[in-house]
mmCIF file of C-alpha atoms in Angstrom:
data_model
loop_
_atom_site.group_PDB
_atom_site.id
_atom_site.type_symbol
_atom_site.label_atom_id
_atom_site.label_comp_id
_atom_site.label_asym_id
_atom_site.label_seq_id
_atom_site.Cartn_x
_atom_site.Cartn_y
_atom_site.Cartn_z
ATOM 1 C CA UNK A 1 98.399 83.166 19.796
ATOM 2 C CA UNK A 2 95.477 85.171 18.919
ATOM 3 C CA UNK A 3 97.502 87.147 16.051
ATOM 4 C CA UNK A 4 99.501 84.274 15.030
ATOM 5 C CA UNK A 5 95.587 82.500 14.229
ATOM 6 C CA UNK A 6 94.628 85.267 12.506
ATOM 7 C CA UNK A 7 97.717 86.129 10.446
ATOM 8 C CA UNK A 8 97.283 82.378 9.214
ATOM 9 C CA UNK A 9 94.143 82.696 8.687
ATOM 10 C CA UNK A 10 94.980 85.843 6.555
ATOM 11 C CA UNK A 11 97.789 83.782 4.621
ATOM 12 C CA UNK A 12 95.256 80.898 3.894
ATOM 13 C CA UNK A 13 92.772 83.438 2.073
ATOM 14 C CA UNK A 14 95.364 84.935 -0.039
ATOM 15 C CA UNK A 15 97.123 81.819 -0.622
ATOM 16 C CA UNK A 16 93.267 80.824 -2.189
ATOM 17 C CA UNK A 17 92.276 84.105 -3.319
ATOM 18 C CA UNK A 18 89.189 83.102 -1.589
ATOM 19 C CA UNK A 19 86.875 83.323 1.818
ATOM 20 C CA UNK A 20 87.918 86.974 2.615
ATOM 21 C CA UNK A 21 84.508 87.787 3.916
ATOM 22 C CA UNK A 22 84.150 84.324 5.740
ATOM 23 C CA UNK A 23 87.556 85.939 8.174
ATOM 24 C CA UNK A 24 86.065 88.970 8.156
ATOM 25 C CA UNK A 25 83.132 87.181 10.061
ATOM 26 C CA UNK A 26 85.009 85.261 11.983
ATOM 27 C CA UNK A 27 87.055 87.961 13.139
ATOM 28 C CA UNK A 28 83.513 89.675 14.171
ATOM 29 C CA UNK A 29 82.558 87.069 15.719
ATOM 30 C CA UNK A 30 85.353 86.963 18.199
ATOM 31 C CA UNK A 31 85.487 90.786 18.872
ATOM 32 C CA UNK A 32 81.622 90.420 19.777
ATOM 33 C CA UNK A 33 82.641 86.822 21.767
ATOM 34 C CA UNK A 34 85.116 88.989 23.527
ATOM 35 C CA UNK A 35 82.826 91.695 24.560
ATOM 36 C CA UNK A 36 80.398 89.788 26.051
ATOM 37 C CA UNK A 37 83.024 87.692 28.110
ATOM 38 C CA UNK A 38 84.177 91.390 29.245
ATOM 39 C CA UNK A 39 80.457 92.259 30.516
ATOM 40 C CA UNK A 40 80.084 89.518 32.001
ATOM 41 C CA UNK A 41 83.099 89.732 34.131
ATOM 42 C CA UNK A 42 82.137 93.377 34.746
ATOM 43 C CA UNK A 43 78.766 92.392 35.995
ATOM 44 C CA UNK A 44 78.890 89.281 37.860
ATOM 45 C CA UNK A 45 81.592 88.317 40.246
ATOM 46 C CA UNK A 46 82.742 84.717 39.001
ATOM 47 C CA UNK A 47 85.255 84.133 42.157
ATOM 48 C CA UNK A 48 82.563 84.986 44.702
ATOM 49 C CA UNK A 49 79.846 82.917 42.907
ATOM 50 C CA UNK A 50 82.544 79.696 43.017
ATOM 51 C CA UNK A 51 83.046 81.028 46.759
ATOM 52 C CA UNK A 52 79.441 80.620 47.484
ATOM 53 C CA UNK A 53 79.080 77.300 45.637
ATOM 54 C CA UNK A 54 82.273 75.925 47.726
ATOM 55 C CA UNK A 55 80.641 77.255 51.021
ATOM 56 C CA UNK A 56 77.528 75.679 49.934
ATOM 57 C CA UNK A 57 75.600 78.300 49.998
ATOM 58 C CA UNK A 58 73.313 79.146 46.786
ATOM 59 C CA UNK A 59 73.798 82.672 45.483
ATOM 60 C CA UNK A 60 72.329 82.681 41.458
ATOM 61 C CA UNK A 61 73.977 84.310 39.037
ATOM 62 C CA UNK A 62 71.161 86.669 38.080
ATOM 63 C CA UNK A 63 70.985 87.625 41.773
ATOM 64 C CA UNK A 64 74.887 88.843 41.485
ATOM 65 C CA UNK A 65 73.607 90.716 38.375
ATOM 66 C CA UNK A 66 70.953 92.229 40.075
ATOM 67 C CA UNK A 67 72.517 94.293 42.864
ATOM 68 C CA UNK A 68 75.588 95.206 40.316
ATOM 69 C CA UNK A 69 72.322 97.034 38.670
ATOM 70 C CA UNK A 70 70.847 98.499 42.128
ATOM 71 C CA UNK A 71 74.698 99.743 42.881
ATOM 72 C CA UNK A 72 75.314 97.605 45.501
ATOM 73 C CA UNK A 73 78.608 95.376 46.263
ATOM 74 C CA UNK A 74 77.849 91.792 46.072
ATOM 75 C CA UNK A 75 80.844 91.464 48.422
ATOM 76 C CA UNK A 76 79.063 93.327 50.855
ATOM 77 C CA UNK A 77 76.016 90.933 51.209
ATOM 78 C CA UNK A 78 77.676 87.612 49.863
ATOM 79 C CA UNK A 79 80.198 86.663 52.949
ATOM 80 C CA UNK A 80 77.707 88.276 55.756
ATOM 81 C CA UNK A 81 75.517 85.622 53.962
ATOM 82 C CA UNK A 82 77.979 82.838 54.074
ATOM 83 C CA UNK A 83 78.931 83.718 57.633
ATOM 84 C CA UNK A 84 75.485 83.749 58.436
ATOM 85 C CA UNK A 85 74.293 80.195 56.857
ATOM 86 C CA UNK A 86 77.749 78.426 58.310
ATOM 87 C CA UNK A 87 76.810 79.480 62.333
ATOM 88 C CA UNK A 88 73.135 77.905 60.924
ATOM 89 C CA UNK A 89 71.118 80.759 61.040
ATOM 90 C CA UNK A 90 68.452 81.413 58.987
ATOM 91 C CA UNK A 91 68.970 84.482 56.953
ATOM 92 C CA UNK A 92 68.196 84.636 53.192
ATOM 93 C CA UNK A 93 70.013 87.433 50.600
ATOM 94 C CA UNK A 94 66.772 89.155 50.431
ATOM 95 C CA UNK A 95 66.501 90.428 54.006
ATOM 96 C CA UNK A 96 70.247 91.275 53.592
ATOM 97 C CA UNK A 97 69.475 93.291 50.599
ATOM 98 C CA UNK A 98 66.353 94.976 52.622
ATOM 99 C CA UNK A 99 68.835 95.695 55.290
ATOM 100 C CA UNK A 100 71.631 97.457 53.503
ATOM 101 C CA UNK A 101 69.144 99.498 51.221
ATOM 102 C CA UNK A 102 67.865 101.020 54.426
ATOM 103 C CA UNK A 103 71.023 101.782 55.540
ATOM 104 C CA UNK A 104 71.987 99.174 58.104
ATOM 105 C CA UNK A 105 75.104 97.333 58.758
ATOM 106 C CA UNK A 106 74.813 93.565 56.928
ATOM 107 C CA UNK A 107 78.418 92.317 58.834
ATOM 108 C CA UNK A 108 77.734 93.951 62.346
ATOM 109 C CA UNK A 109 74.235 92.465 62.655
ATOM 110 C CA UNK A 110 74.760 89.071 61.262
ATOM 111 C CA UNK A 111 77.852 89.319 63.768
ATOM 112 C CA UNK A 112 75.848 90.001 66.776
ATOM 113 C CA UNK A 113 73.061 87.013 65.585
ATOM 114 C CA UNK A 114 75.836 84.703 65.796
ATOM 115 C CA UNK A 115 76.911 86.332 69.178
ATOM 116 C CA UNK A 116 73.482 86.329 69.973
ATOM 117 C CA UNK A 117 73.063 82.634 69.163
ATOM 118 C CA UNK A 118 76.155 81.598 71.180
ATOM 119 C CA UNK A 119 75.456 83.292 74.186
ATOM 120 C CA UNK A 120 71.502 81.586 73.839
ATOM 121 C CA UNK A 121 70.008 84.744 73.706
ATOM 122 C CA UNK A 122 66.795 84.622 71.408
ATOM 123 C CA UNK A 123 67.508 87.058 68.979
ATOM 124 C CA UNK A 124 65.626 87.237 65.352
ATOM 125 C CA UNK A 125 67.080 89.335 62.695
ATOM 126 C CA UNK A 126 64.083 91.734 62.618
ATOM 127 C CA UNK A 127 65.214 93.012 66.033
ATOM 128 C CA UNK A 128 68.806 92.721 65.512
ATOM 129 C CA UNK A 129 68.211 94.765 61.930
ATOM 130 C CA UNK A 130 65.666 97.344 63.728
ATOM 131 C CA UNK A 131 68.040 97.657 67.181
ATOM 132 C CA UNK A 132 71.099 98.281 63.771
ATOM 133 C CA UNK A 133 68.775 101.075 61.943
ATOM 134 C CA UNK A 134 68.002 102.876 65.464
ATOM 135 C CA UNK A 135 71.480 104.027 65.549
ATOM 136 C CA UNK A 136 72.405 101.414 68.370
ATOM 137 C CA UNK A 137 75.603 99.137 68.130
ATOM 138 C CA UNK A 138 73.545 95.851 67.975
ATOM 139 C CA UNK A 139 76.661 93.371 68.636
ATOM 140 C CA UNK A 140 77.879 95.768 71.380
ATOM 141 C CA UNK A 141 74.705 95.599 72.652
ATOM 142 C CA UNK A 142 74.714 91.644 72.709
ATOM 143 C CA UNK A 143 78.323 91.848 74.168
ATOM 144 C CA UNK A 144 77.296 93.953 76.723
ATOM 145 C CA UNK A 145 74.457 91.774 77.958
ATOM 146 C CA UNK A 146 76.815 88.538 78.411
ATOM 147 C CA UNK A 147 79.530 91.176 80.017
ATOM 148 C CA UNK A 148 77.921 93.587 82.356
ATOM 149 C CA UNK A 149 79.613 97.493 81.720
ATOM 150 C CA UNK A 150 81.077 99.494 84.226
ATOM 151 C CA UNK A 151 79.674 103.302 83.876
ATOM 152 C CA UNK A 152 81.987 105.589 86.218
ATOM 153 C CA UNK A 153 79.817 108.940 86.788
ATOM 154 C CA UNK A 154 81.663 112.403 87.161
ATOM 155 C CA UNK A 155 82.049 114.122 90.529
ATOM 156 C CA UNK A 156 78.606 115.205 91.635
ATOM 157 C CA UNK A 157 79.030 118.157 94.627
ATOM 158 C CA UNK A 158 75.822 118.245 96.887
ATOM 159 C CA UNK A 159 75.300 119.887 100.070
ATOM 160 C CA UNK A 160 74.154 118.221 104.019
ATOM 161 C CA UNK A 161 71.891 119.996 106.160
ATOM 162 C CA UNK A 162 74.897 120.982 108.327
ATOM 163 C CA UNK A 163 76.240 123.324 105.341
ATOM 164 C CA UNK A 164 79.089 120.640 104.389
ATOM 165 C CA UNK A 165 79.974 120.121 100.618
ATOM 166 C CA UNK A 166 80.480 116.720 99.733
ATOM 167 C CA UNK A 167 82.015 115.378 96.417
ATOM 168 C CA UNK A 168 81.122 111.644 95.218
ATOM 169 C CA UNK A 169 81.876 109.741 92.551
ATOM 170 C CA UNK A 170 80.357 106.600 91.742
ATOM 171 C CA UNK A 171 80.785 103.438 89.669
ATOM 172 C CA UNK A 172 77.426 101.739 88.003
ATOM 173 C CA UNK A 173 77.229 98.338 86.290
ATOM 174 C CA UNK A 174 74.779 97.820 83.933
ATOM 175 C CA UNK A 175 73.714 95.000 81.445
ATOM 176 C CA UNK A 176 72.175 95.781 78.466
ATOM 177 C CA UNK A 177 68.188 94.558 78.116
ATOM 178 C CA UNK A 178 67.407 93.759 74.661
ATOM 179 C CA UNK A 179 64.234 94.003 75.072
ATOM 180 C CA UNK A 180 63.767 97.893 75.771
ATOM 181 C CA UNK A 181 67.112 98.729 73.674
ATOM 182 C CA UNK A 182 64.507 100.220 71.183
ATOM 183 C CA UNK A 183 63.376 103.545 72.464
ATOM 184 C CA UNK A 184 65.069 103.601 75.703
ATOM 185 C CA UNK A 185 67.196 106.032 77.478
ATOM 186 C CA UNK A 186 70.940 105.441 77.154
ATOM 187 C CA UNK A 187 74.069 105.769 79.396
ATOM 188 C CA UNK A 188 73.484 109.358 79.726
ATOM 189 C CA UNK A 189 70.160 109.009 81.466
ATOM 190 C CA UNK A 190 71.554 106.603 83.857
ATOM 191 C CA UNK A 191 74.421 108.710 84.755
ATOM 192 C CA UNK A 192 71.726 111.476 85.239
ATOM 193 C CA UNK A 193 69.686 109.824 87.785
ATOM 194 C CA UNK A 194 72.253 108.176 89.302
ATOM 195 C CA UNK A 195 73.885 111.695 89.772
ATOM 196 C CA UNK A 196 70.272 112.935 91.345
ATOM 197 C CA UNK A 197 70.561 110.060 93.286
ATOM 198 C CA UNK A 198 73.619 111.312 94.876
ATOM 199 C CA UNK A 199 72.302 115.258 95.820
ATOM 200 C CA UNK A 200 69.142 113.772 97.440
ATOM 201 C CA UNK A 201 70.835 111.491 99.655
ATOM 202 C CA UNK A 202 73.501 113.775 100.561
ATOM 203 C CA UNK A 203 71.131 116.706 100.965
ATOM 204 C CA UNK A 204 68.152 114.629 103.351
ATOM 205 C CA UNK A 205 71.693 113.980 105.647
ATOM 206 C CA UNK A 206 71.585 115.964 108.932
ATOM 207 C CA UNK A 207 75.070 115.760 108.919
ATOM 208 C CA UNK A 208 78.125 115.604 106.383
ATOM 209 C CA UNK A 209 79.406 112.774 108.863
ATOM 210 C CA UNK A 210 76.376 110.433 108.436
ATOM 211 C CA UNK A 211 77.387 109.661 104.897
ATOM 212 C CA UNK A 212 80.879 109.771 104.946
ATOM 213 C CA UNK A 213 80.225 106.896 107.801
ATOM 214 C CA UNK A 214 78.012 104.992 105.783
ATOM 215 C CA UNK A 215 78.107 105.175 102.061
ATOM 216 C CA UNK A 216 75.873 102.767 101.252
ATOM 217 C CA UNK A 217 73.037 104.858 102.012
ATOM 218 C CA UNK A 218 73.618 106.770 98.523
ATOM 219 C CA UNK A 219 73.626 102.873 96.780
ATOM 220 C CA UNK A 220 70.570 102.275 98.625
ATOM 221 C CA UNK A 221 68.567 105.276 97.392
ATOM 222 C CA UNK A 222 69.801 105.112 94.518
ATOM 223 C CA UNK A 223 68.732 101.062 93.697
ATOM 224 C CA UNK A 224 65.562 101.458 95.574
ATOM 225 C CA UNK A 225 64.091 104.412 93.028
ATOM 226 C CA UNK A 226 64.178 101.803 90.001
ATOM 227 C CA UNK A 227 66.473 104.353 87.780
ATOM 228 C CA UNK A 228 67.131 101.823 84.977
ATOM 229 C CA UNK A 229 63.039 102.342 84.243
ATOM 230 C CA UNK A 230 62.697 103.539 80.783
ATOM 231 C CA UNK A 231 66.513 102.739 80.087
ATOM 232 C CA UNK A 232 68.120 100.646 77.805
ATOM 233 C CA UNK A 233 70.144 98.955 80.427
ATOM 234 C CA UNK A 234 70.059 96.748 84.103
ATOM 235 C CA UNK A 235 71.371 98.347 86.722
ATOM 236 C CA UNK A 236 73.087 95.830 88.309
ATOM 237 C CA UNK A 237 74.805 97.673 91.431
ATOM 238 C CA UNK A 238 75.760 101.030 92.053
ATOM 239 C CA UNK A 239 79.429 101.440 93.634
ATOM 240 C CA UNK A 240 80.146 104.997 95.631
ATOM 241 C CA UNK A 241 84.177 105.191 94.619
ATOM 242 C CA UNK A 242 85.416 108.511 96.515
ATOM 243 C CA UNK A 243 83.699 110.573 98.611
ATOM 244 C CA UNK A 244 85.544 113.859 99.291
ATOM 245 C CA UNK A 245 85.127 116.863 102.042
ATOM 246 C CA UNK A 246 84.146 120.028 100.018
ATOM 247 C CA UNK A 247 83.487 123.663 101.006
ATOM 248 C CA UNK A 248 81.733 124.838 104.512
ATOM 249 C CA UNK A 249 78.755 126.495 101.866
ATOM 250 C CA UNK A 250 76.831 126.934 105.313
ATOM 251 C CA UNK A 251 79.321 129.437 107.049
ATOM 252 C CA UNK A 252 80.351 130.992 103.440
ATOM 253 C CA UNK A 253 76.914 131.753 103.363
ATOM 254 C CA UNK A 254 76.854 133.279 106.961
ATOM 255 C CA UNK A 255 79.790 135.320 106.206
ATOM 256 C CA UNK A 256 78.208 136.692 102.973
ATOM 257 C CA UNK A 257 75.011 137.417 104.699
ATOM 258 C CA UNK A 258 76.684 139.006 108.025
ATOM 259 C CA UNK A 259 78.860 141.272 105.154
ATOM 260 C CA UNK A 260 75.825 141.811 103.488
ATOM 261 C CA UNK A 261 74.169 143.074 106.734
ATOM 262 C CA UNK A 262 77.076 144.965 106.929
ATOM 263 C CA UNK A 263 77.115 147.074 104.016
ATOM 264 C CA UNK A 264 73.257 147.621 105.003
ATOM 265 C CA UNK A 265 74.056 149.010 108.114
ATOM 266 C CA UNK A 266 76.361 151.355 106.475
ATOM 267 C CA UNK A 267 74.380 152.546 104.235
ATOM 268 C CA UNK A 268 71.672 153.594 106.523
ATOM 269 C CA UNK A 269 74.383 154.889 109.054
ATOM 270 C CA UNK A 270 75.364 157.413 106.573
ATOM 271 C CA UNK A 271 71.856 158.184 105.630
ATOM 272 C CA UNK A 272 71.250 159.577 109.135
ATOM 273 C CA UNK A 273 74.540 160.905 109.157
ATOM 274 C CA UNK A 274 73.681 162.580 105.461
ATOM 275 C CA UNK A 275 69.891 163.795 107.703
ATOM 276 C CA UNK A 276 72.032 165.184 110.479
ATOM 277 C CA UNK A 277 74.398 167.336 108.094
ATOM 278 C CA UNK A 278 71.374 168.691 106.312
ATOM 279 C CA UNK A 279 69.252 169.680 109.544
ATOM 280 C CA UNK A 280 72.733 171.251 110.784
ATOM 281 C CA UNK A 281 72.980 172.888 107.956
ATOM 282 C CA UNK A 282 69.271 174.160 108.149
ATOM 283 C CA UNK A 283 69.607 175.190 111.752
ATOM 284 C CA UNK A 284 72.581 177.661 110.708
ATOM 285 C CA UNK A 285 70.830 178.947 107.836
ATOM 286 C CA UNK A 286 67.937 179.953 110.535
ATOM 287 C CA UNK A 287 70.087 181.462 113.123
ATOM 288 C CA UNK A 288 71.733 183.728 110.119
ATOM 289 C CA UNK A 289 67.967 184.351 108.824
ATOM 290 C CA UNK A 290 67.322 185.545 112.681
ATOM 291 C CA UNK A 291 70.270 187.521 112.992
ATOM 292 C CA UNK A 292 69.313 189.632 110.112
ATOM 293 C CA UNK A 293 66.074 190.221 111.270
ATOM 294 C CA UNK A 294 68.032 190.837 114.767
ATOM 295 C CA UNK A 295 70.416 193.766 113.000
ATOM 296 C CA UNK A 296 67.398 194.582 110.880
ATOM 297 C CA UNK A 297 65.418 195.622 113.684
ATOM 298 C CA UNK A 298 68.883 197.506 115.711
ATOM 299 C CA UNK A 299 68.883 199.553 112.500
ATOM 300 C CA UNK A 300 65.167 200.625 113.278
ATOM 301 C CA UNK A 301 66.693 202.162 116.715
ATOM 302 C CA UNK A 302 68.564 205.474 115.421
ATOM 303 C CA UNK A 303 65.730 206.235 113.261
ATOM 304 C CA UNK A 304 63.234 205.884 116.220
ATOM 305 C CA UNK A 305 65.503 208.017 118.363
ATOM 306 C CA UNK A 306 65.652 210.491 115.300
ATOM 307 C CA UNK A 307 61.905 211.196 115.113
ATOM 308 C CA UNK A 308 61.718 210.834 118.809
ATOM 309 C CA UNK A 309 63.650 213.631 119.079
ATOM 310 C CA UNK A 310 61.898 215.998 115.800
ATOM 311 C CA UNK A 311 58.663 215.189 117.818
ATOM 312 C CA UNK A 312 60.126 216.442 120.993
ATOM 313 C CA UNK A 313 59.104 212.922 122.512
ATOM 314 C CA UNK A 314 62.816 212.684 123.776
ATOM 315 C CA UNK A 315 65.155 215.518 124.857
ATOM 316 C CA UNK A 316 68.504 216.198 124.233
ATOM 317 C CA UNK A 317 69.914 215.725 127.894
ATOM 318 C CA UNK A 318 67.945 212.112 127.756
ATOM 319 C CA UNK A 319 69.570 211.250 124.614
ATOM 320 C CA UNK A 320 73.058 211.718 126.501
ATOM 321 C CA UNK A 321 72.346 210.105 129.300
ATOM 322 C CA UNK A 322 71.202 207.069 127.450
ATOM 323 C CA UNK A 323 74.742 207.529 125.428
ATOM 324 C CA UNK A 324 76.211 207.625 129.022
ATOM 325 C CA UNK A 325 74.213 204.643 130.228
ATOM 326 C CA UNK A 326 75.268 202.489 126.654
ATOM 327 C CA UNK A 327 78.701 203.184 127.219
ATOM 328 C CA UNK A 328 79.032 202.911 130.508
ATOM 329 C CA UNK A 329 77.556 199.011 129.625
ATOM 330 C CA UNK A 330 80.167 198.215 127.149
ATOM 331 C CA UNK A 331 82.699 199.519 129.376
ATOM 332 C CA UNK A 332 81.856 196.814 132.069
ATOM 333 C CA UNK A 333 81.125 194.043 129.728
ATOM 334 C CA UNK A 334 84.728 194.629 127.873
ATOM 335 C CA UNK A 335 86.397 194.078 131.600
ATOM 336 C CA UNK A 336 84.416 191.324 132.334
ATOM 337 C CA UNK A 337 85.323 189.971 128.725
ATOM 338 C CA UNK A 338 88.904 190.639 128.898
ATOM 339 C CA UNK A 339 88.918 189.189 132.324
ATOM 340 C CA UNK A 340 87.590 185.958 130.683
ATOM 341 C CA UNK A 341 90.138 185.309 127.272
ATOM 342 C CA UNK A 342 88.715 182.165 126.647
ATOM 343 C CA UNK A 343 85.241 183.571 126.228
ATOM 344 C CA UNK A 344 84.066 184.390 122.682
ATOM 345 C CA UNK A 345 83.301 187.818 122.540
ATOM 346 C CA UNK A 346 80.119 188.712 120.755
ATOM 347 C CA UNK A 347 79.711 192.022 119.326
ATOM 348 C CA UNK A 348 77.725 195.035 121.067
ATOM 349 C CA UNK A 349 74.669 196.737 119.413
ATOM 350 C CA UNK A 350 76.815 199.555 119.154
ATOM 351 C CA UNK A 351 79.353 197.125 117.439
ATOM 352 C CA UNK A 352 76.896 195.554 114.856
ATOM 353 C CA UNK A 353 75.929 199.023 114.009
#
């Protein structure tokens, strides 16, 4: 239609001859008229603003041109807004604003105020928005204080007095406090102590049996040493699930020591034995050292018989009788030797020499 206007428009000046410039205007006029509708558009959201207006809730045009300029989706803040101002709470576009330029999630914390508010838990938005930018889920957080949470702990192994190894697992059911959900310990910190809990009541048993009878003794130390302090949650009760026989750890640790002894006694066994072989081995190396002072000195004999003899200290007939005398004594102790087979023989002085 917009060609058809202007190509009669066109016709009418030439049919005059006249008003060229006045089209040429005109036609300005609407490209400029057509631009402006186009920004607009581009900056300001006309179905949301007629959303807000139907919802009754009051959302100015300038403010929708505003957070186009700071980058932000009008979207984003409008509907948490209207969701907000139909459950009746009292939440203006400007805290929204503050809240998502921080970082913080507009839809999850106007959806826990409204969980808040139907559950009548007194909830203002500065909490919910500061419980949101602590890195908390803020309508978990309200969901878990109308419905408790069941935390189930791993196995925790801990050791009686008797040596026994016992395995538990527990179940603990907390409820969220809103009140220390800023700063306090989460669900790790509770499965911590609760896991402590466990070792020290196991542990102060005199025997494996006294627990596995009575179970309750680990919910009882556990509930009376206030572990929720400091937490985020309520403990609410603490549940033992499964408690399992382990290891004997006291006689694996008897057998490892009595091995241990073991190896000790060995080692100082062959240290003797390694004392003994050396002083054996010193005593031979004497007896040889005597028996070459022993043949050192028999050699001394001939020599002594030798000067003896230049000296005339010793005659010639004495010399053979001596001979007589030395063989005459080797002669008895070979029969006395041979009459004996069994005996070692040891060699004569004549022999050595």
């Amino acid at each position: 239609m917009f060609a058809t206007l202007l190509g009669s428009m066109f016709a009418s000046a030439n049919d005059t001859g006249a008003g060229f410039s006045s089209v040429l205007w005109i036609v300005l006029a609407l490209a400029i008229a057509l631009m402006v509708i186009t920004v607009f558009l581009r900056f300001v959201p006309v179905g949301l603003w007629i959303t807000s207006l139907a919802a009754g809730v009051h959302v100015s045009i300038s403010s929708l041109i505003g957070m186009r300029l700071r980058r932000i989706q009008p979207k984003r803040l409008v509907e948490p807004l209207i969701k907000a101002r139909k459950a009746g709470l009292d939440v203006t576009l400007s805290k929204l604003e503050t809240h998502f330029l921080a970082g913080g999630n507009v839809d999850r914390v106007i959806n826990a105020l409204i969980a808040a508010q139907r559950s009548n838990i007194e909830m203002p938005f500065e909490k919910a928005s500061a419980i949101d930018l602590a890195g908390r889920d803020v309508l978990q957080a309200v969901q878990m204080s109308v419905t408790p949470k069941v935390i189930e702990t791993p196995v925790v192994a801990a050791i009686a007095k008797d040596g026994i190894e016992l395995r538990a697992k527990a179940r603990v059911t907390v409820r969220t406090n809103i009140e220390r959900l800023v700063g306090g310990a989460g669900e790790e910190t509770i499965i911590a102590r609760v896991g402590e809990g466990i070792v020290t009541t196991v542990g102060s048993a005199e025997t494996h049996k006294q627990v596995l009878e009575n179970p309750d003794l680990i919910s009882r130390t556990v509930l009376s040493k206030g572990l929720d302090a400091g937490t985020a949650y309520e403990i609410l009760s603490i549940d033992i699930a499964d408690v399992d026989v382990g290891r004997n750890i006291g006689a694996q640790l008897q057998m490892d020591q009595a091995e241990a002894d073991r190896h000790i006694a060995q080692a100082r066994a062959e240290e003797r034995r390694a004392m003994a072989v050396a002083h054996e081995q010193e005593m031979k190396a004497s007896v040889q050292e005597m028996r070459a002072r022993v043949v050192e000195a028999e050699a001394e004999v001939p020599r002594a018989l030798a000067a003896a003899l230049r000296e005339g200290k010793l005659g010639v007939m004495e010399y053979y009788q001596m001979k007589n005398v030395i063989a005459d004594t080797e002669m008895r102790d070979g029969i006395a030797k041979a009459a004996m087979p069994n005996t070692p023989t040891e060699p004569t002085p004549g022999q050595r020499k």
